[in-house]
Amino acid sequence: FPRMVYQFIERTAIPAWGPQQGEPLIAAGTVAGAMDASFSNTSSLEIFRLSSEETDAPTGLQAIGKTEANARFQRLAWSDTGVLAGGLENGDITVWDSAKIIAGEEGTTSVLHSSSAHTGAVGGLEFNPFAANLMASGAANGEVFIWDIVNEFKSYSPGPRSQRLESVTDLSWNKQVQHILATASSTGSLVVWDLRSRREVIALSSVGAIGSNLNSSGGVAAAEWNPQSATQLVTASADDSNPVIMLWDLRNANAPSQTFGGHQRGILSLSWCRKDAGLLLSSGKDNRTVCWNPATGAVVGELPPSSNWVYDVQWNQANPNLLSGASFDGRISLYELSRAGPKEEDKSGHLVDDPFAPQSSSAFAPSLSLAKPPQWLARPCGAAFGFGGQLVHFGSTGSLVSITDFVTEPKLAQQAQQLESLLQSDQAVELCHERIMQNSGTADQQVRSWQVLQILFEADARDKLIKFLGFDKQEVKARIEELIKAKRAKNEGEKEESARSSSSDLLIPPPSDKEGVEESEAEEA
């Protein structure tokens, strides 16, 4: 299942995928800590639309909307409601209306809210996956705020400041429980907050599974919750001497349950695919972007390497066939998973598309293959009809097969159930009488049918049914007796006639031979 660069953005910027599925959009904010060849100190937020045209070589995208920001971006997030939020290097939080940016409105008209509540650079920013109006941000000095972008952009702290946090490097909302938030710090600690009780509930140990101390200059660079498990999350170490990914299970937070080692230098970014929990992306200072299977710790594949640090990697959560990688070589590379692979000839010599075929050696050839298709390409559900109006079906989550009753005519089914209950309670006669009264003004055939059913459920059903059909029992009996007598008389007459004919034949003797000769001679004379 190939992945290849097919479009790119010539920017050193923080990207954020839009929530749209039919029209892929991506925003990019000028990243902090980097300069371009012009040494410009300006900062801008741009929106790009991905091209639907198929080309042999990657194509650069042009912005469809642009606005200026008062500082460079550390984080950028795009909500399901179309709101763009930026965490800036000066500590500001600014929220834009993406529709107004695309429409080309200039100045501050596209800005919805802005706040300078943080005292240092913003290191973490994310919208709540359950409530799009809630946003969490983390910055220097262990500051963590929860924002309501609808109600006057008010903010509050999830609890008393944690002594384990210094500069917040990343944060992540739990993908199963909406009031749980995790914040990572440059100290190597990760704190989990419960927003309902407004307190810190757990802090992960700073000692890794292999005995290396995360409390180093690198710290925890990124953290991501498992999209299908409420108690699992991964952390990435930015320490060049110990560039590992750790899988934690909060049911036992004393040590990570698994440790993945594959990068040669510190890891800077993580992105866990919400449509397939078996795909986790990581990128780092070794210019690499690696795809992992978190369940096994195995490397699924790797994207083409960059010429500089890959500081941000992201799945497009709305359309996981798309992903992006931003590096300090001044480019945001966009990858597509659903493009057909190289063509090969079949037995007849015709070219056929084979997405699982060996990959070519071109400059932008695919370099990452999956052993099996991702989960979002699997059949999301299935159903089959069974006997007796039953439906067998399965859903996209879990391995549960359900059997349910499928009723096409609810009124008819209700009447059938009512009839069954009345039959068991010996009240069928009352039901038939009720139906006769209900159909008294309709077709005569329906009334007669219910009348026959009513007679069949009564005690003397045979006699009443004969009478209902227009016959009298005594007349029928007399007629039958008359027919029987006539039949018997006829039989007796036939027997007497047969006996008389038999007796007359016995009284006449047969002619002798002599008499026969005399008769013949007389005839001759």
Coordinates of N, CA and C in Angstrom, one line a residue, residues 40-41 55 149 187 192 199 202 238 286 333 342 354-355 402 423 429 450 466 474 484-485 507 517 519:
S40 N 13.4 37.3 6.8 CA 12.2 38.0 7.2 C 11.8 37.6 8.6
N41 N 11.3 38.5 9.4 CA 10.8 38.2 10.7 C 9.3 38.3 10.8
T55 N -0.5 14.1 -11.3 CA 0.7 14.5 -12.0 C 1.8 13.5 -11.7
I149 N -14.0 28.8 23.6 CA -14.0 29.8 22.6 C -15.3 30.4 22.2
T187 N 10.8 18.7 31.7 CA 11.5 18.0 32.9 C 11.5 16.5 32.7
V192 N -1.4 13.8 34.2 CA -2.7 13.6 33.7 C -3.7 14.3 34.6
R199 N -8.2 18.5 39.3 CA -6.9 18.2 40.0 C -6.1 17.3 39.2
I202 N -2.6 11.7 38.2 CA -1.4 10.8 38.1 C -0.3 11.5 37.3
A238 N 13.0 13.6 23.4 CA 13.8 14.4 22.5 C 15.3 14.3 22.8
D286 N 16.8 13.0 13.3 CA 17.5 12.2 12.4 C 17.0 12.3 11.0
S333 N 5.8 18.4 3.2 CA 5.5 17.4 2.3 C 4.2 16.7 2.6
P342 N 2.9 1.1 -8.9 CA 3.4 1.0 -10.3 C 2.7 -0.1 -11.0
D354 N -1.4 -2.5 -9.7 CA -1.1 -3.4 -8.6 C -0.6 -2.5 -7.4
P355 N -1.5 -2.1 -6.5 CA -1.0 -1.3 -5.4 C 0.0 -2.0 -4.4
S402 N -24.3 -9.6 16.2 CA -25.6 -9.5 16.8 C -26.7 -10.1 15.9
L423 N -54.6 -16.4 21.6 CA -54.8 -17.8 21.4 C -54.3 -18.6 22.7
V429 N -62.1 -15.8 20.3 CA -63.4 -15.5 19.9 C -63.7 -14.0 20.1
W450 N -63.6 -13.4 9.0 CA -63.5 -13.3 10.5 C -64.7 -14.1 11.1
I466 N -71.6 -25.7 9.4 CA -72.6 -26.2 8.4 C -73.8 -25.2 8.2
Q474 N -80.6 -31.4 9.7 CA -81.6 -32.5 9.6 C -81.9 -32.8 8.1
I484 N -79.1 -43.1 0.4 CA -78.6 -44.4 0.8 C -79.6 -45.4 0.5
K485 N -81.0 -45.2 0.9 CA -82.0 -46.1 0.6 C -82.2 -46.4 -0.9
L507 N -83.1 -74.0 -17.1 CA -84.3 -74.8 -17.5 C -84.2 -75.2 -19.0
V517 N -77.8 -82.9 -37.1 CA -77.5 -83.5 -38.4 C -78.8 -83.5 -39.2
E519 N -81.4 -81.5 -39.0 CA -81.7 -80.2 -39.5 C -80.9 -79.8 -40.7

